[in-house]
Coordinates of C-alpha atoms in Angstrom, one line a residue:
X116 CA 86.5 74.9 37.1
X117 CA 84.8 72.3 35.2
X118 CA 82.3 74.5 34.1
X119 CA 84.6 77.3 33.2
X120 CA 86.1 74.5 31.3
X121 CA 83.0 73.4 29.3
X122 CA 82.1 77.0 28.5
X123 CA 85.3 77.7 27.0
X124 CA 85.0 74.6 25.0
X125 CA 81.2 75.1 23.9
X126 CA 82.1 78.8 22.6
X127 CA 85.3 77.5 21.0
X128 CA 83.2 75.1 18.9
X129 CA 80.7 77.3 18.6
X130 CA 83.0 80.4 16.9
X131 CA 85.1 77.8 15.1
X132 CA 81.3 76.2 13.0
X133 CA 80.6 79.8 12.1
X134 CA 84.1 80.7 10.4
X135 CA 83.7 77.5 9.0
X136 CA 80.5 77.9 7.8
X137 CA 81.2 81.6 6.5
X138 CA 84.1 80.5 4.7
X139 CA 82.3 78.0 2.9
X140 CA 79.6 80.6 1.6
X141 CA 82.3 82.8 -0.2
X142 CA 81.8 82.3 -3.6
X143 CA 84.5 82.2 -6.0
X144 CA 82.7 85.2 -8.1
X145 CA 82.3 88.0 -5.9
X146 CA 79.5 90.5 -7.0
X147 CA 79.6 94.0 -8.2
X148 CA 78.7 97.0 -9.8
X149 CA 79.1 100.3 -10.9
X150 CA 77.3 103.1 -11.8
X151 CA 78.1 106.3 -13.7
X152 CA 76.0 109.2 -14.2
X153 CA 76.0 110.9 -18.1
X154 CA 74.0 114.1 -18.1
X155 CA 70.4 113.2 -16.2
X156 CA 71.1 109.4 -17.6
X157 CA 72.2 107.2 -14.7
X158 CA 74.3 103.9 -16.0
X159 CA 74.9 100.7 -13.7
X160 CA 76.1 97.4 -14.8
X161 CA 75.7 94.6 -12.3
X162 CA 77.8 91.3 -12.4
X163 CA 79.4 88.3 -11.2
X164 CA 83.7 89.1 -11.3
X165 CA 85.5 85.4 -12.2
X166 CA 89.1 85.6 -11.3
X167 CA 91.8 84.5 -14.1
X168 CA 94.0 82.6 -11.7
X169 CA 96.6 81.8 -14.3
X170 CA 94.2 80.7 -16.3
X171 CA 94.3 81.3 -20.3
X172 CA 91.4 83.0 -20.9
X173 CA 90.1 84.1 -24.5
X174 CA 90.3 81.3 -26.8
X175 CA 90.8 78.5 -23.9
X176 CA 88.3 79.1 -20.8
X177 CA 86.1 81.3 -23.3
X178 CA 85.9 79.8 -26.6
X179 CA 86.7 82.0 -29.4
X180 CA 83.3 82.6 -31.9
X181 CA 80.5 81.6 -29.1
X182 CA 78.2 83.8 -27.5
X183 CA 80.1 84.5 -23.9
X184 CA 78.4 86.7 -21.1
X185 CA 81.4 88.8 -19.7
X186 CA 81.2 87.5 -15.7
X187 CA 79.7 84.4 -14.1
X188 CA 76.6 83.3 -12.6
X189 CA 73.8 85.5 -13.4
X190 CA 74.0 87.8 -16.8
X191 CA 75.7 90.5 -16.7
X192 CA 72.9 93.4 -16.8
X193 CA 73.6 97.3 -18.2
X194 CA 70.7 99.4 -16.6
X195 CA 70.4 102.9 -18.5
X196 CA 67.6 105.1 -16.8
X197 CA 67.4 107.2 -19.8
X198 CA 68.0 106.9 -23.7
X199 CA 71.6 106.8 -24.9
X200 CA 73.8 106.2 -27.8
X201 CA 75.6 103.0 -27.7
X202 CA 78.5 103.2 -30.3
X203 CA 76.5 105.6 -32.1
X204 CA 73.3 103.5 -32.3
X205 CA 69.7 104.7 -30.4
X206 CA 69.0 102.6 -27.4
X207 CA 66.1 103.4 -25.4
X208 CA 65.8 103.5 -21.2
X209 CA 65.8 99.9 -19.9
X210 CA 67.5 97.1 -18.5
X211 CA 69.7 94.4 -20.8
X212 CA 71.7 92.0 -20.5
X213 CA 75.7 92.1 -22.1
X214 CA 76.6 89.4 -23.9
X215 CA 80.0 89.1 -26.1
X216 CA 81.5 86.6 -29.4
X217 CA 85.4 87.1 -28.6
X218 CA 87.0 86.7 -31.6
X219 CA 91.4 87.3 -31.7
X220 CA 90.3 90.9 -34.4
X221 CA 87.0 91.5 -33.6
X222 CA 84.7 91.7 -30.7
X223 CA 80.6 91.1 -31.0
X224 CA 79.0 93.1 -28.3
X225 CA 75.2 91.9 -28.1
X226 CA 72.5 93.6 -25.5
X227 CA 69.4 91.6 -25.3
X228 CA 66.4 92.2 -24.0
X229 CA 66.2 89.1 -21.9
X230 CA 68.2 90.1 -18.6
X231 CA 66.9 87.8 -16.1
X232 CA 68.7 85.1 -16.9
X233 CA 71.6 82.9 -16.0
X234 CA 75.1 83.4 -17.6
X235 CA 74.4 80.5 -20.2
X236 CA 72.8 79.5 -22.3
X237 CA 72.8 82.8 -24.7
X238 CA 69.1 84.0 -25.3
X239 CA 68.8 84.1 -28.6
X240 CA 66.0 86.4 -30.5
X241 CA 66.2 88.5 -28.2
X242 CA 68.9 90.9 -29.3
X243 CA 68.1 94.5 -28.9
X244 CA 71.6 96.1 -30.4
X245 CA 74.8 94.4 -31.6
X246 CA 78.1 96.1 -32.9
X247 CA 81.9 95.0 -33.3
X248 CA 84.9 96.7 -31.4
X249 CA 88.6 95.9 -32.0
X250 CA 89.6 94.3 -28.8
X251 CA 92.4 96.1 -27.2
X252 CA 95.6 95.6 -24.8
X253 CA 95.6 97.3 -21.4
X254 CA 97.9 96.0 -18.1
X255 CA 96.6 92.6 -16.8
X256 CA 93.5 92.5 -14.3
X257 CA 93.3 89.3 -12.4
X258 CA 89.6 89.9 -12.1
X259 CA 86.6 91.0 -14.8
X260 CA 86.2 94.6 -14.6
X261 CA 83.9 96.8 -15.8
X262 CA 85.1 100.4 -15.5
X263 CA 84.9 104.0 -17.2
X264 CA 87.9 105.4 -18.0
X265 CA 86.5 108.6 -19.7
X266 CA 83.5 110.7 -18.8
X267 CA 83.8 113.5 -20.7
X268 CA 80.2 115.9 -20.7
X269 CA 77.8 113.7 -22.6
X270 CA 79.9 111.2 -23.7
X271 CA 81.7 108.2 -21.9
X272 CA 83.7 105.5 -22.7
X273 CA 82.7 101.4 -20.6
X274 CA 85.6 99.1 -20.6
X275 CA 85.4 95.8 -20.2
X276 CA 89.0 94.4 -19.0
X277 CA 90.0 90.9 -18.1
X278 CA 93.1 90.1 -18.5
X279 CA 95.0 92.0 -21.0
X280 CA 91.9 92.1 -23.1
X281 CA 90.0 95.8 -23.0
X282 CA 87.0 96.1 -24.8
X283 CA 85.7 99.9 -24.8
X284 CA 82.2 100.8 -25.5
X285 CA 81.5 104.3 -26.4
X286 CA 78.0 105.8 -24.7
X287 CA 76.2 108.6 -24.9
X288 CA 73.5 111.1 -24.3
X289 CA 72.0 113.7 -26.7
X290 CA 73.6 116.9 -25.8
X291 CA 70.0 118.5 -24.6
X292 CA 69.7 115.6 -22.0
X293 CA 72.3 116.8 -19.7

C-alpha cells in the first residue's frame, strides 16, 4: 500500500515538473510562416507573431518614423526562390529581411540584404529595395499576420495586418516565368 502510495506520488510530481516546465518554454511570440507559390517562383516569409493584447500599437509600442521589423525576435525574412517584381521594382532570387518606417500616411517598406539578424537594431547599408505604401484599414487581428489575399496568375498581393493596420505589397513574376 505504501508503495502504491509512493508511486502515485513520485509520477504525480513527476507529470506535474513537466507541465510546469512546458508551460514555462511557451514563448509569448509564437513562430510562423507561410508560403505561396507565383508561377515556378516559390515565396515564404518566416517570423515571430507578437500579440496586441490591448495594447496601442503604431505610434505607442512601435514608434512612428523608426525603422520597425514587423514581428519579434529574429527578423522577419521574405525567401523568393526565383526573381520577382516587388511593387514594380526588379528583385533578384534570395533571402531578405522585412523591415518597415510606420508613419500615420505613409509606410517605408525596406528589404535588406542582411537577414540573419535579430529584430533590432535595423541594419543599415544594407538595403536592397525600399518603396512607400499607404497604410490601410482591415478588421482587427490580435496577432501580426502575414497573409495573401490575392493570387491572381503572375501576380499577388502580401499583407501585412496587425491590428487594424494592412499594409499590402504587390509581387510578381514575369509572365514567361510561370
Amino acid at each position: 500500500m505504501h508503495r502504491t502510495l509512493l508511486v502515485a506520488l513520485t509520477v504525480g510530481l513527476l507529470v506535474g515538473s513537466a507541465e510546469s516546465a512546458s508551460a514555462q518554454m511557451i514563448q509569448w511570440s509564437q513562430y510562423g510562416s507561410v508560403t505561396q507559390r507565383l508561377g515556378d517562383v516559390e515565396i515564404q516569409i518566416r517570423y515571430w507573431r507578437p500579440v496586441a493584447r490591448g495594447r496601442n500599437l503604431f505610434g505607442a509600442l512601435v514608434k512612428w518614423g523608426e525603422p520597425w521589423a514587423p514581428g519579434a525576435d529574429s527578423a522577419t525574412t521574405i525567401r523568393f526562390s526565383g526573381d520577382v517584381l516587388v511593387d514594380g521594382h526588379a528583385l533578384p532570387a534570395g533571402t531578405y529581411s522585412i523591415w518597415m518606417i510606420p508613419d500615420p500616411e505613409e509606410w517605408t517598406v525596406i528589404l535588406s540584404r542582411s537577414w540573419r539578424v535579430y529584430h533590432t537594431p535595423y541594419p543599415e547599408g544594407n538595403d536592397v529595395l525600399r518603396f512607400t505604401k499607404a497604410p490601410g484599414t482591415g478588421q482587427h487581428l490580435e496577432t501580426l499576420t502575414f497573409h495573401f489575399p490575392t493570387v491572381d496568375g503572375p501576380e499577388a498581393i502580401l499583407a501585412f495586418q496587425w491590428g487594424t493596420t494592412v499594409v499590402e505589397i504587390p509581387i510578381a513574376i514575369e509572365e514567361g516565368d510561370h
